[in-house]
């Protein structure tokens, strides 16, 4: 009997996860529309802009915490957190790896005062524009103002999440980093907290539609490392541009090596 039950459970596991993934996407999309049509107008009534922004980011934080728990309950993913208390300090720069579409959801679900650099195209997505607008996240238009906005956010006491790759990693391909994250670290705080995110199975990777779920349920591991001064990776340079270029290369090498070790413990 146990063998029969086990065989049946394995047979329906993947079809169930396809349905559950579709359900989660629907919940997320409807939640985004709810924020756009209900929460955003209500928060607009709050006259104090600092209070409005603080409440909005708290709302997004707890909403993403709920959504992360929902994905675990319905069996879409499992998540293992390592040293996440390091993410709960304010005013720090988080540089994270980016294997999946849900990485930002996972991180913001544990960061109390989150800020995030978001690519410009997402601001036109009707399911995303509501949460992005009320949270006041930083729009990545690729202009020189981006670095200044990031530094201002950190100095305001927010925890800023940046994915140095700028987009999701491509499985099996070398990591390619943009220089924006290094510029923020060099010109701003000169310290950062590395966050390693990995998954036992590729899920929602770049170019993969949501219904192509892996054969087994992905197990995500999110590990926060100790905060690092940039001088631990590169020698100081006189020119910020040269320093940012060197740090970008050093970060690529650091994340590539650490992810290999990280994968062996997942």
CSV table of C-alpha atoms in Angstrom, one decimal:
chain,number,residue,atom,x,y,z
A,1,UNK,CA,0.0,0.0,0.0
A,2,UNK,CA,2.8,2.4,0.9
A,3,UNK,CA,4.5,1.6,-2.4
A,4,UNK,CA,1.3,2.3,-4.3
A,5,UNK,CA,0.8,5.7,-2.5
A,6,UNK,CA,4.4,6.6,-3.2
A,7,UNK,CA,4.0,5.8,-6.9
A,8,UNK,CA,0.9,7.9,-7.1
A,9,UNK,CA,2.5,10.8,-5.3
A,10,UNK,CA,5.4,10.8,-7.7
A,11,UNK,CA,3.1,10.5,-10.7
A,12,UNK,CA,1.1,13.6,-9.7
A,13,UNK,CA,4.0,15.7,-8.3
A,14,UNK,CA,5.0,17.5,-11.5
A,15,UNK,CA,1.5,18.1,-12.8
A,16,UNK,CA,0.5,19.5,-9.4
A,17,UNK,CA,3.5,21.8,-9.4
A,18,UNK,CA,2.6,23.1,-12.8
A,19,UNK,CA,-0.9,23.9,-11.6
A,20,UNK,CA,0.5,25.4,-8.3
A,21,UNK,CA,3.0,27.6,-10.2
A,22,UNK,CA,0.2,28.9,-12.4
A,23,UNK,CA,-1.9,29.6,-9.3
A,24,UNK,CA,1.0,31.5,-7.7
A,25,UNK,CA,1.5,33.6,-10.8
A,26,UNK,CA,-2.2,34.4,-10.8
A,27,UNK,CA,-2.1,35.4,-7.1
A,28,UNK,CA,0.9,37.6,-7.7
A,29,UNK,CA,-0.7,39.3,-10.7
A,30,UNK,CA,-4.0,39.9,-8.9
A,31,UNK,CA,-2.0,41.2,-6.0
A,32,UNK,CA,-0.2,43.6,-8.2
A,33,UNK,CA,-3.5,44.9,-9.6
A,34,UNK,CA,-4.9,45.3,-6.1
A,35,UNK,CA,-1.9,47.4,-5.1
A,36,UNK,CA,-2.3,49.5,-8.2
A,37,UNK,CA,-6.1,50.1,-7.9
A,38,UNK,CA,-6.6,50.1,-4.1
A,39,UNK,CA,-3.4,50.4,-2.0
A,40,UNK,CA,-1.8,53.1,-4.2
A,41,UNK,CA,-4.7,55.5,-4.0
A,42,UNK,CA,-5.1,54.9,-0.2
A,43,UNK,CA,-1.4,55.6,0.5
A,44,UNK,CA,-1.7,58.8,-1.7
A,45,UNK,CA,-3.9,60.2,1.1
A,46,UNK,CA,-0.9,60.0,3.5
A,47,UNK,CA,0.6,63.6,3.3
A,48,UNK,CA,4.0,62.9,4.9
A,49,UNK,CA,6.1,61.5,2.0
A,50,UNK,CA,8.6,59.8,4.4
A,51,UNK,CA,5.9,58.0,6.3
A,52,UNK,CA,4.1,57.1,3.1
A,53,UNK,CA,7.3,55.6,1.7
A,54,UNK,CA,8.0,53.7,4.9
A,55,UNK,CA,4.5,52.2,5.1
A,56,UNK,CA,4.6,51.3,1.4
A,57,UNK,CA,7.9,49.4,1.7
A,58,UNK,CA,6.7,47.6,4.8
A,59,UNK,CA,3.6,46.6,2.9
A,60,UNK,CA,5.7,45.2,0.1
A,61,UNK,CA,8.0,43.4,2.6
A,62,UNK,CA,5.1,41.6,4.3
A,63,UNK,CA,3.3,40.9,1.0
A,64,UNK,CA,6.5,39.2,-0.4
A,65,UNK,CA,6.9,37.3,2.9
A,66,UNK,CA,3.3,36.0,2.4
A,67,UNK,CA,3.9,35.1,-1.2
A,68,UNK,CA,7.2,33.2,-0.4
A,69,UNK,CA,5.3,31.2,2.3
A,70,UNK,CA,2.5,30.5,-0.2
A,71,UNK,CA,5.0,29.1,-2.7
A,72,UNK,CA,6.3,26.8,0.0
A,73,UNK,CA,2.9,25.7,1.2
A,74,UNK,CA,1.6,24.7,-2.2
A,75,UNK,CA,4.8,22.9,-3.0
A,76,UNK,CA,6.3,25.1,-5.8
A,77,UNK,CA,9.6,25.5,-4.0
A,78,UNK,CA,11.3,25.0,-0.6
A,79,UNK,CA,13.6,27.6,0.9
A,80,UNK,CA,16.6,27.3,3.2
A,81,UNK,CA,17.8,30.5,4.9
A,82,UNK,CA,21.3,30.8,6.1
A,83,UNK,CA,22.4,33.7,8.4
A,84,UNK,CA,19.5,35.9,7.3
A,85,UNK,CA,19.9,38.0,10.5
A,86,UNK,CA,22.7,39.7,8.5
A,87,UNK,CA,20.1,41.1,6.1
A,88,UNK,CA,18.1,42.8,8.8
A,89,UNK,CA,20.4,45.7,9.5
A,90,UNK,CA,19.4,48.9,7.8
A,91,UNK,CA,21.5,51.0,5.4
A,92,UNK,CA,23.5,48.2,3.8
A,93,UNK,CA,24.2,47.3,0.2
A,94,UNK,CA,23.3,43.7,-0.7
A,95,UNK,CA,24.9,42.3,-3.8
A,96,UNK,CA,23.2,39.1,-4.8
A,97,UNK,CA,23.4,36.3,-7.4
A,98,UNK,CA,20.4,36.0,-9.6
A,99,UNK,CA,19.5,32.5,-10.9
A,100,UNK,CA,15.7,32.9,-10.9
A,101,UNK,CA,12.8,35.3,-11.4
A,102,UNK,CA,11.8,35.0,-7.8
A,103,UNK,CA,15.1,36.0,-6.2
A,104,UNK,CA,13.9,39.6,-5.5
A,105,UNK,CA,10.8,38.2,-3.9
A,106,UNK,CA,12.8,36.0,-1.6
A,107,UNK,CA,15.2,38.8,-0.6
A,108,UNK,CA,12.6,41.5,0.0
A,109,UNK,CA,10.6,39.1,2.1
A,110,UNK,CA,13.4,39.1,4.8
A,111,UNK,CA,14.6,42.7,4.4
A,112,UNK,CA,12.6,45.2,6.7
A,113,UNK,CA,13.3,48.4,4.8
A,114,UNK,CA,14.0,47.3,1.2
A,115,UNK,CA,15.0,49.2,-1.8
A,116,UNK,CA,15.8,47.7,-5.1
A,117,UNK,CA,17.2,48.6,-8.5
A,118,UNK,CA,14.5,47.5,-11.1
A,119,UNK,CA,14.9,47.4,-14.8
A,120,UNK,CA,12.8,50.0,-16.6
A,121,UNK,CA,10.7,47.6,-18.6
A,122,UNK,CA,9.0,46.2,-15.5
A,123,UNK,CA,7.5,49.7,-14.7
A,124,UNK,CA,5.2,49.2,-17.7
A,125,UNK,CA,4.0,45.8,-16.5
A,126,UNK,CA,0.4,46.3,-15.1
A,127,UNK,CA,1.0,43.6,-12.5
A,128,UNK,CA,4.3,45.1,-11.3
A,129,UNK,CA,3.9,48.9,-11.7
A,130,UNK,CA,1.7,49.1,-8.6
A,131,UNK,CA,4.2,47.6,-6.1
A,132,UNK,CA,7.1,49.4,-7.8
A,133,UNK,CA,5.3,52.8,-7.5
A,134,UNK,CA,4.2,52.6,-3.9
A,135,UNK,CA,7.6,51.2,-2.8
A,136,UNK,CA,9.5,53.9,-4.7
A,137,UNK,CA,12.1,51.5,-5.9
A,138,UNK,CA,14.9,52.8,-8.1
A,139,UNK,CA,14.2,52.6,-11.9
A,140,UNK,CA,17.2,51.5,-13.9
A,141,UNK,CA,17.2,53.8,-17.0
A,142,UNK,CA,20.9,53.3,-17.4
A,143,UNK,CA,21.7,57.0,-16.8
A,144,UNK,CA,24.4,58.5,-14.5
A,145,UNK,CA,21.7,59.5,-12.0
A,146,UNK,CA,21.3,55.8,-11.1
A,147,UNK,CA,24.4,55.6,-8.9
A,148,UNK,CA,23.5,58.8,-7.1
A,149,UNK,CA,19.9,57.5,-6.4
A,150,UNK,CA,21.4,54.3,-5.0
A,151,UNK,CA,23.8,56.1,-2.7
A,152,UNK,CA,21.0,58.4,-1.5
A,153,UNK,CA,18.9,55.4,-0.7
A,154,UNK,CA,21.6,53.8,1.4
A,155,UNK,CA,22.3,57.0,3.3
A,156,UNK,CA,18.5,57.3,4.0
A,157,UNK,CA,18.8,54.0,6.0
A,158,UNK,CA,17.4,51.6,3.4
A,159,UNK,CA,18.8,48.2,2.5
A,160,UNK,CA,19.5,48.3,-1.2
A,161,UNK,CA,19.3,45.1,-3.2
A,162,UNK,CA,21.3,45.0,-6.4
A,163,UNK,CA,21.9,42.1,-8.7
A,164,UNK,CA,25.3,42.8,-10.3
A,165,UNK,CA,24.5,40.8,-13.3
A,166,UNK,CA,21.7,43.1,-14.2
A,167,UNK,CA,19.5,40.1,-15.3
A,168,UNK,CA,19.1,36.5,-14.5
A,169,UNK,CA,22.0,34.1,-14.9
A,170,UNK,CA,22.1,31.8,-17.9
A,171,UNK,CA,22.6,28.2,-16.6
A,172,UNK,CA,25.9,26.7,-17.7
A,173,UNK,CA,27.3,30.1,-18.9
A,174,UNK,CA,30.0,32.2,-17.3
A,175,UNK,CA,28.7,35.0,-15.0
A,176,UNK,CA,28.7,38.4,-16.7
A,177,UNK,CA,28.5,41.5,-14.3
A,178,UNK,CA,27.5,45.0,-15.1
A,179,UNK,CA,29.6,47.8,-13.6
A,180,UNK,CA,26.7,49.6,-11.9
A,181,UNK,CA,26.9,47.7,-8.6
A,182,UNK,CA,30.6,48.2,-8.3
A,183,UNK,CA,30.2,52.0,-8.9
A,184,UNK,CA,27.7,52.2,-6.1
A,185,UNK,CA,30.1,50.3,-3.8
A,186,UNK,CA,33.1,52.5,-4.8
A,187,UNK,CA,31.4,55.9,-4.7
A,188,UNK,CA,29.1,55.2,-1.8
A,189,UNK,CA,29.4,52.9,1.2
A,190,UNK,CA,32.6,51.1,0.2
A,191,UNK,CA,31.2,48.0,1.9
A,192,UNK,CA,28.7,45.4,0.8
A,193,UNK,CA,27.0,42.2,2.0
A,194,UNK,CA,27.3,39.3,-0.5
A,195,UNK,CA,24.2,37.1,-0.9
A,196,UNK,CA,24.4,33.7,-2.5
A,197,UNK,CA,21.2,32.4,-4.0
A,198,UNK,CA,21.2,29.0,-5.6
A,199,UNK,CA,18.6,26.4,-6.5
A,200,UNK,CA,18.8,22.6,-6.7
A,201,UNK,CA,16.9,22.7,-10.0
A,202,UNK,CA,16.7,25.4,-12.6
A,203,UNK,CA,13.5,27.3,-12.2
A,204,UNK,CA,12.2,30.5,-13.9
A,205,UNK,CA,15.6,31.0,-15.4
A,206,UNK,CA,16.0,33.6,-18.2
A,207,UNK,CA,13.9,32.6,-21.3
A,208,UNK,CA,12.1,29.8,-19.5
A,209,UNK,CA,8.3,30.0,-19.4
A,210,UNK,CA,6.6,29.5,-16.0
A,211,UNK,CA,4.9,26.2,-17.1
A,212,UNK,CA,8.3,24.5,-17.7
A,213,UNK,CA,8.8,23.4,-14.1
A,214,UNK,CA,11.7,21.1,-13.3
A,215,UNK,CA,11.3,17.4,-12.7
A,216,UNK,CA,11.8,17.8,-9.0
A,217,UNK,CA,10.7,20.6,-6.6
A,218,UNK,CA,13.5,23.2,-6.5
A,219,UNK,CA,15.2,23.8,-3.2
A,220,UNK,CA,16.4,27.4,-2.9
A,221,UNK,CA,19.3,28.2,-0.5
A,222,UNK,CA,19.7,31.9,0.4
A,223,UNK,CA,22.9,32.6,2.3
A,224,UNK,CA,24.0,36.0,3.6
A,225,UNK,CA,27.8,36.4,4.0
A,226,UNK,CA,29.5,38.8,6.4
A,227,UNK,CA,29.7,42.4,5.2
A,228,UNK,CA,32.9,43.0,3.3
A,229,UNK,CA,34.9,46.2,2.6
A,230,UNK,CA,35.8,46.5,-1.1
A,231,UNK,CA,39.5,46.7,-0.1
A,232,UNK,CA,39.2,43.0,0.8
A,233,UNK,CA,38.9,42.3,-2.9
A,234,UNK,CA,40.9,45.1,-4.6
A,235,UNK,CA,43.6,47.5,-3.8
A,236,UNK,CA,42.5,51.2,-3.6
A,237,UNK,CA,42.9,53.2,-6.8
A,238,UNK,CA,43.1,57.0,-7.3
A,239,UNK,CA,40.4,57.0,-9.9
A,240,UNK,CA,36.9,55.8,-9.1
A,241,UNK,CA,36.3,54.5,-12.6
A,242,UNK,CA,39.4,52.3,-12.5
A,243,UNK,CA,38.4,51.0,-9.0
A,244,UNK,CA,34.9,50.2,-10.2
A,245,UNK,CA,36.3,48.3,-13.2
A,246,UNK,CA,38.6,46.3,-10.9
A,247,UNK,CA,35.9,45.6,-8.4
A,248,UNK,CA,33.5,44.3,-11.1
A,249,UNK,CA,36.1,41.7,-12.2
A,250,UNK,CA,36.9,40.8,-8.5
A,251,UNK,CA,33.1,40.4,-7.8
A,252,UNK,CA,32.7,38.1,-10.8
A,253,UNK,CA,35.6,35.9,-9.6
A,254,UNK,CA,34.3,36.0,-6.0
A,255,UNK,CA,30.8,35.0,-6.9
A,256,UNK,CA,31.9,32.3,-9.4
A,257,UNK,CA,34.1,30.6,-6.8
A,258,UNK,CA,31.8,31.0,-3.9
A,259,UNK,CA,28.8,29.6,-5.9
A,260,UNK,CA,30.8,26.4,-6.6
A,261,UNK,CA,31.4,25.9,-2.9
A,262,UNK,CA,27.9,26.9,-2.1
A,263,UNK,CA,26.4,24.3,-4.5
A,264,UNK,CA,28.4,21.6,-2.9
A,265,UNK,CA,26.7,22.3,0.5
A,266,UNK,CA,23.1,22.6,-0.9
